[in-house]
Amino acid sequence: MDIEDLKTRILAGERRALARAITLVESGRADHRAQALSLLEALKGHGREALRVGLSGTPGVGKSTFIEAFGMMLTAQGLKVAVLAVDPSSARSGGSILGDKTRMERLSRDKNAFIRPSPSQSQLGGVARRTREAIDLCEAAGFDVVLIETVGVGQSETMVAEMSDLFLLLLAPAGGDELQGVKRGIMEMADILLVNKADGALKSTAVRTCADYAGALRLLRKRPQDPEGFPKAMTVSALEDSGLLTAWEEMQFLADWRRETGQFAGRRAEQARFWFEAEVRERLLARLKREPVKGAMEALARDVEAGGLTPSAAAEELLRDYLQMG
């Protein structure tokens, strides 16, 4: 693969080149990984900056419907929008349906939009392992807004906050109980809570639910990365396209405030460090699956089962003799 040619085409905004590059960074083959790293290094410092927006919510809350309506509104303003939608992978077969594009039929036909579904491949945080690199590619291709839709909601879903500038949590009317499994963690991560389906018979319920969440947010400790009034709760209707423009204006205000105060750049620097450390951990774990470490680990595991070694002693021996970590 001609990396220089691919780089040129990505910087020119070619969608086919972008899709090919994302396929390359998602590949697990060693030769593809080497090419992907070369491409990412070549694109570094391109000077383009997209607004990275993470979006999470419980299944059935209307994430895909919201993203389509929100994306269409942004493209109507002349903005280029990329959607990285992560589908859950089967724990048994490893397969994914990857049906997000079919659920966003109008947006998928928009010339200013790019939708890329990816399998989560059992990754914690509801994001594919290479989603962060796909974001970099979309940014280099000239997209103004990158939306990252994650799998479900839970404690591990807070990973999306480590790759986005703004984090939105989409909620359903009368869904107060749905945060029981989320607890305080994801509430502290969210910048804006959006109560969806605020239309028809559910409109009054959505308004009450929004007020409940707004009250809960006031109980949280103020974060240094927030201006007065944030994080906040709002109502939207993806079906009627209501509240979307107001939500976008609030996102822009928050992003601009963080840029002016240095929070925006500081947060991105912290995220770069986080992903460096995550990549080191991932590669160390990968070594356990390759010989000779894999065989040594199996032999030591049998000794532990037989009672010849304690788990701690076996781990120490493996790390000392095979991973050379001291």
Short mmCIF file of C-alpha atoms in Angstrom, two decimals:
data_model
loop_
_atom_site.label_atom_id
_atom_site.label_comp_id
_atom_site.label_asym_id
_atom_site.label_seq_id
_atom_site.Cartn_x
_atom_site.Cartn_y
_atom_site.Cartn_z
CA MET A 1 0.00 0.00 0.00
CA ASP A 2 1.27 3.45 -0.96
CA ILE A 3 1.06 5.29 2.36
CA GLU A 4 2.06 8.65 0.87
CA ASP A 5 -0.72 8.42 -1.74
CA LEU A 6 -3.25 7.40 0.92
CA LYS A 7 -2.18 10.33 3.08
CA THR A 8 -2.63 12.78 0.18
CA ARG A 9 -6.09 11.44 -0.61
CA ILE A 10 -7.19 11.58 3.04
CA LEU A 11 -6.04 15.19 3.38
CA ALA A 12 -8.03 15.91 0.20
CA GLY A 13 -11.12 14.57 1.96
CA GLU A 14 -11.67 11.45 -0.16
CA ARG A 15 -14.22 9.27 1.63
CA ARG A 16 -13.06 6.06 -0.02
CA ALA A 17 -9.49 6.69 1.11
CA LEU A 18 -10.74 7.43 4.64
CA ALA A 19 -12.71 4.18 4.72
CA ARG A 20 -9.68 2.25 3.51
CA ALA A 21 -7.46 3.88 6.14
CA ILE A 22 -9.89 3.01 8.96
CA THR A 23 -9.94 -0.60 7.74
CA LEU A 24 -6.15 -0.54 7.85
CA VAL A 25 -5.94 0.72 11.46
CA GLU A 26 -8.57 -1.81 12.56
CA SER A 27 -6.67 -4.74 11.07
CA GLY A 28 -4.91 -7.11 13.45
CA ARG A 29 -2.26 -8.20 10.93
CA ALA A 30 1.30 -7.22 11.87
CA ASP A 31 2.12 -5.84 8.41
CA HIS A 32 -1.10 -3.81 8.34
CA ARG A 33 -0.35 -2.47 11.82
CA ALA A 34 3.07 -1.28 10.67
CA GLN A 35 1.49 0.50 7.70
CA ALA A 36 -1.20 2.01 9.92
CA LEU A 37 1.41 3.44 12.28
CA SER A 38 3.30 4.91 9.32
CA LEU A 39 0.12 6.53 8.03
CA LEU A 40 -0.84 7.99 11.41
CA GLU A 41 2.68 9.34 11.87
CA ALA A 42 2.59 10.90 8.40
CA LEU A 43 -0.74 12.61 9.16
CA LYS A 44 0.44 13.95 12.51
CA GLY A 45 0.48 17.73 12.70
CA HIS A 46 -1.95 18.32 9.84
CA GLY A 47 -3.33 21.32 11.75
CA ARG A 48 -7.00 20.36 11.52
CA GLU A 49 -9.19 20.15 14.60
CA ALA A 50 -12.64 18.59 14.75
CA LEU A 51 -15.02 18.75 17.69
CA ARG A 52 -15.08 15.21 19.08
CA VAL A 53 -18.43 14.38 20.65
CA GLY A 54 -18.94 11.13 22.53
CA LEU A 55 -22.50 9.86 22.86
CA SER A 56 -23.76 7.07 25.08
CA GLY A 57 -27.13 5.84 26.27
CA THR A 58 -29.07 2.74 27.15
CA PRO A 59 -30.32 0.47 24.31
CA GLY A 60 -33.62 1.73 22.92
CA VAL A 61 -33.15 5.33 24.00
CA GLY A 62 -32.91 6.42 20.36
CA LYS A 63 -29.18 7.01 19.83
CA SER A 64 -29.22 6.27 16.11
CA THR A 65 -32.36 8.36 15.53
CA PHE A 66 -30.83 11.24 17.48
CA ILE A 67 -27.51 11.03 15.64
CA GLU A 68 -29.25 11.06 12.25
CA ALA A 69 -31.42 14.08 13.12
CA PHE A 70 -28.51 15.90 14.79
CA GLY A 71 -26.15 15.06 11.92
CA MET A 72 -28.62 16.26 9.30
CA MET A 73 -29.00 19.55 11.17
CA LEU A 74 -25.21 20.02 11.22
CA THR A 75 -24.72 19.18 7.52
CA ALA A 76 -27.52 21.63 6.67
CA GLN A 77 -25.29 24.28 8.28
CA GLY A 78 -22.48 23.30 5.91
CA LEU A 79 -20.54 21.25 8.45
CA LYS A 80 -18.91 17.92 7.64
CA VAL A 81 -19.93 15.20 10.10
CA ALA A 82 -18.32 11.81 10.70
CA VAL A 83 -20.11 9.15 12.76
CA LEU A 84 -18.13 6.31 14.30
CA ALA A 85 -20.77 3.87 15.54
CA VAL A 86 -19.53 0.93 17.59
CA ASP A 87 -21.64 -2.24 17.48
CA PRO A 88 -21.44 -4.88 20.22
CA SER A 89 -19.64 -8.06 19.20
CA SER A 90 -20.87 -11.51 20.08
CA ALA A 91 -18.90 -13.07 22.94
CA ARG A 92 -19.42 -16.46 21.31
CA SER A 93 -18.79 -15.87 17.60
CA GLY A 94 -17.04 -12.48 17.70
CA GLY A 95 -19.39 -11.22 14.99
CA SER A 96 -21.31 -7.93 14.84
CA ILE A 97 -24.44 -6.89 12.96
CA LEU A 98 -23.01 -3.44 12.05
CA GLY A 99 -26.48 -2.16 11.26
CA ASP A 100 -26.05 1.50 12.21
CA LYS A 101 -25.81 2.63 8.60
CA THR A 102 -29.22 1.13 7.80
CA ARG A 103 -30.72 2.94 10.80
CA MET A 104 -29.34 6.27 9.53
CA GLU A 105 -30.52 6.02 5.95
CA ARG A 106 -30.91 9.75 5.28
CA LEU A 107 -27.62 10.72 6.86
CA SER A 108 -25.74 7.94 5.06
CA ARG A 109 -26.76 9.52 1.73
CA ASP A 110 -25.62 13.01 2.73
CA LYS A 111 -22.46 14.03 0.86
CA ASN A 112 -21.21 15.92 3.93
CA ALA A 113 -21.55 12.91 6.23
CA PHE A 114 -19.49 9.77 6.73
CA ILE A 115 -20.76 6.83 8.79
CA ARG A 116 -18.48 4.02 9.83
CA PRO A 117 -19.79 1.13 11.98
CA SER A 118 -17.12 -0.90 13.78
CA PRO A 119 -17.27 -3.99 16.00
CA SER A 120 -16.44 -3.51 19.68
CA GLN A 121 -14.59 -6.87 19.68
CA SER A 122 -15.34 -7.24 23.40
CA GLN A 123 -13.40 -4.08 24.25
CA LEU A 124 -14.20 -2.43 27.57
CA GLY A 125 -15.61 1.06 27.31
CA GLY A 126 -17.94 0.17 24.44
CA VAL A 127 -15.49 1.45 21.88
CA ALA A 128 -13.47 -0.44 19.34
CA ARG A 129 -9.77 -0.65 20.16
CA ARG A 130 -8.82 1.58 17.25
CA THR A 131 -11.68 4.08 17.50
CA ARG A 132 -9.26 6.72 18.77
CA GLU A 133 -7.10 6.32 15.65
CA ALA A 134 -10.19 6.44 13.43
CA ILE A 135 -11.03 9.79 15.04
CA ASP A 136 -7.58 11.10 14.08
CA LEU A 137 -8.15 9.97 10.50
CA CYS A 138 -11.55 11.69 10.30
CA GLU A 139 -10.01 14.86 11.69
CA ALA A 140 -7.25 14.74 9.06
CA ALA A 141 -9.88 14.25 6.35
CA GLY A 142 -11.39 17.62 7.23
CA PHE A 143 -14.51 16.68 9.18
CA ASP A 144 -15.76 19.41 11.49
CA VAL A 145 -17.59 17.18 13.97
CA VAL A 146 -16.86 13.55 14.86
CA LEU A 147 -19.63 11.73 16.73
CA ILE A 148 -18.61 8.58 18.61
CA GLU A 149 -21.58 6.38 19.49
CA THR A 150 -20.74 3.80 22.12
CA VAL A 151 -22.24 0.47 23.14
CA GLY A 152 -24.76 0.75 25.95
CA VAL A 153 -24.09 2.44 29.27
CA GLY A 154 -22.20 1.24 32.33
CA GLN A 155 -19.19 1.95 34.49
CA SER A 156 -16.77 0.83 31.77
CA GLU A 157 -18.46 3.15 29.22
CA THR A 158 -16.60 6.12 30.69
CA MET A 159 -13.74 5.17 28.33
CA VAL A 160 -15.43 7.30 25.66
CA ALA A 161 -14.69 10.39 27.74
CA GLU A 162 -10.99 9.69 27.16
CA MET A 163 -11.32 10.24 23.41
CA SER A 164 -13.88 13.03 23.14
CA ASP A 165 -14.00 16.77 23.80
CA LEU A 166 -17.63 16.65 24.90
CA PHE A 167 -19.54 13.72 26.32
CA LEU A 168 -23.32 13.49 25.91
CA LEU A 169 -25.53 11.07 27.78
CA LEU A 170 -28.86 10.32 26.06
CA LEU A 171 -31.70 9.36 28.39
CA ALA A 172 -35.34 8.30 28.05
CA PRO A 173 -38.36 9.99 29.69
CA ALA A 174 -39.27 8.49 33.07
CA GLY A 175 -35.95 6.69 32.97
CA GLY A 176 -34.67 7.67 36.40
CA ASP A 177 -34.13 4.06 37.35
CA GLU A 178 -31.86 3.44 34.37
CA LEU A 179 -29.09 5.32 36.14
CA GLN A 180 -29.11 2.81 38.97
CA GLY A 181 -26.67 0.66 37.00
CA VAL A 182 -24.68 3.70 35.94
CA LYS A 183 -24.35 5.24 39.41
CA ARG A 184 -22.35 8.37 39.98
CA GLY A 185 -19.43 7.61 37.68
CA ILE A 186 -21.02 8.30 34.32
CA MET A 187 -22.96 11.27 35.70
CA GLU A 188 -19.63 12.85 36.63
CA MET A 189 -18.29 12.20 33.13
CA ALA A 190 -21.25 13.67 31.20
CA ASP A 191 -21.12 17.27 30.03
CA ILE A 192 -24.74 17.41 28.85
CA LEU A 193 -27.64 15.07 29.63
CA LEU A 194 -30.20 14.91 26.82
CA VAL A 195 -33.64 13.54 27.61
CA ASN A 196 -34.81 12.24 24.23
CA LYS A 197 -38.34 11.52 22.96
CA ALA A 198 -39.67 14.80 24.36
CA ASP A 199 -42.66 14.72 22.01
CA GLY A 200 -46.30 13.65 21.94
CA ALA A 201 -47.64 12.01 25.10
CA LEU A 202 -44.13 11.73 26.52
CA LYS A 203 -43.34 15.44 26.35
CA SER A 204 -44.53 16.37 29.85
CA THR A 205 -42.85 13.27 31.28
CA ALA A 206 -39.60 14.23 29.54
CA VAL A 207 -39.74 17.74 31.03
CA ARG A 208 -40.21 16.33 34.53
CA THR A 209 -37.43 13.80 34.00
CA CYS A 210 -35.12 16.57 32.79
CA ALA A 211 -35.88 18.60 35.93
CA ASP A 212 -35.06 15.56 38.08
CA TYR A 213 -31.69 15.10 36.36
CA ALA A 214 -30.94 18.82 36.59
CA GLY A 215 -31.49 18.59 40.33
CA ALA A 216 -29.20 15.57 40.56
CA LEU A 217 -26.46 17.38 38.63
CA ARG A 218 -26.51 20.27 41.10
CA LEU A 219 -25.52 17.83 43.83
CA LEU A 220 -22.31 16.87 42.04
CA ARG A 221 -19.00 18.51 42.88
CA LYS A 222 -18.14 21.31 40.46
CA ARG A 223 -15.49 20.35 37.90
CA PRO A 224 -12.69 22.73 36.85
CA GLN A 225 -13.43 22.11 33.15
CA ASP A 226 -16.96 23.55 33.39
CA PRO A 227 -18.30 27.12 33.21
CA GLU A 228 -21.23 28.13 35.39
CA GLY A 229 -24.34 26.04 34.66
CA PHE A 230 -22.55 22.92 33.41
CA PRO A 231 -23.04 20.03 33.28
CA LYS A 232 -26.68 20.56 32.39
CA ALA A 233 -29.78 18.57 31.42
CA MET A 234 -31.91 19.36 28.36
CA THR A 235 -34.86 17.87 26.49
CA VAL A 236 -34.70 16.98 22.79
CA SER A 237 -36.89 15.22 20.26
CA ALA A 238 -35.08 13.51 17.42
CA LEU A 239 -38.46 12.67 15.89
CA GLU A 240 -39.61 16.30 15.72
CA ASP A 241 -36.09 17.83 15.46
CA SER A 242 -36.86 20.00 18.47
CA GLY A 243 -34.20 21.07 20.94
CA LEU A 244 -31.37 19.97 18.64
CA LEU A 245 -30.25 23.47 17.68
CA THR A 246 -30.30 24.61 21.32
CA ALA A 247 -28.27 21.55 22.32
CA TRP A 248 -25.73 22.32 19.58
CA GLU A 249 -25.43 25.93 20.72
CA GLU A 250 -24.73 24.75 24.26
CA MET A 251 -22.07 22.34 22.96
CA GLN A 252 -20.40 25.13 21.01
CA PHE A 253 -20.48 27.45 24.02
CA LEU A 254 -18.90 24.81 26.25
CA ALA A 255 -16.22 23.93 23.67
CA ASP A 256 -15.38 27.62 23.08
CA TRP A 257 -15.15 28.30 26.82
CA ARG A 258 -12.78 25.38 27.28
CA ARG A 259 -10.62 26.56 24.38
CA GLU A 260 -10.38 30.08 25.84
CA THR A 261 -9.47 28.82 29.30
CA GLY A 262 -6.93 26.23 28.09
CA GLN A 263 -9.06 23.31 29.30
CA PHE A 264 -9.59 22.04 25.76
CA ALA A 265 -5.91 21.63 24.86
CA GLY A 266 -5.04 20.45 28.35
CA ARG A 267 -7.65 17.71 28.21
CA ARG A 268 -6.43 16.50 24.83
CA ALA A 269 -2.89 16.31 26.19
CA GLU A 270 -4.11 14.22 29.13
CA GLN A 271 -5.98 11.94 26.74
CA ALA A 272 -2.84 11.41 24.64
CA ARG A 273 -0.98 10.28 27.74
CA PHE A 274 -3.86 8.01 28.76
CA TRP A 275 -3.88 6.23 25.39
CA PHE A 276 -0.10 5.87 25.38
CA GLU A 277 -0.30 4.04 28.72
CA ALA A 278 -3.29 1.99 27.51
CA GLU A 279 -1.38 0.94 24.38
CA VAL A 280 1.60 -0.19 26.48
CA ARG A 281 -0.70 -2.30 28.68
CA GLU A 282 -2.42 -3.78 25.63
CA ARG A 283 0.87 -4.80 24.04
CA LEU A 284 2.17 -6.36 27.24
CA LEU A 285 -1.01 -8.42 27.52
CA ALA A 286 -0.65 -9.47 23.88
CA ARG A 287 2.76 -10.96 24.67
CA LEU A 288 1.06 -13.43 27.02
CA LYS A 289 -0.71 -14.94 24.00
CA ARG A 290 2.47 -15.60 22.03
CA GLU A 291 5.16 -18.24 22.41
CA PRO A 292 7.29 -18.84 24.37
CA VAL A 293 5.37 -16.91 27.02
CA LYS A 294 2.09 -18.66 26.25
CA GLY A 295 3.59 -22.11 26.78
CA ALA A 296 5.44 -21.06 29.93
CA MET A 297 2.27 -19.57 31.33
CA GLU A 298 0.37 -22.80 30.68
CA ALA A 299 3.08 -24.88 32.39
CA LEU A 300 3.10 -22.60 35.42
CA ALA A 301 -0.70 -22.68 35.53
CA ARG A 302 -0.57 -26.48 35.77
CA ASP A 303 1.90 -26.19 38.67
CA VAL A 304 -0.47 -23.79 40.41
CA GLU A 305 -3.41 -26.18 39.90
CA ALA A 306 -1.35 -29.04 41.34
CA GLY A 307 -0.42 -26.98 44.38
CA GLY A 308 3.29 -26.86 43.58
CA LEU A 309 3.35 -23.05 43.33
CA THR A 310 1.26 -20.26 44.74
CA PRO A 311 -0.36 -17.94 42.17
CA SER A 312 1.86 -15.05 43.32
CA ALA A 313 5.08 -17.06 43.05
CA ALA A 314 4.14 -18.36 39.60
CA ALA A 315 3.34 -14.86 38.38
CA GLU A 316 6.66 -13.57 39.72
CA GLU A 317 8.55 -16.35 37.91
CA LEU A 318 6.76 -15.68 34.62
CA LEU A 319 7.41 -11.94 34.75
CA ARG A 320 11.05 -12.37 35.77
CA ASP A 321 12.02 -15.09 33.29
CA TYR A 322 9.92 -14.38 30.24
CA LEU A 323 8.76 -10.78 30.22
CA GLN A 324 12.03 -9.43 31.66
CA MET A 325 10.27 -6.90 33.79
CA GLY A 326 12.33 -7.48 36.99
#
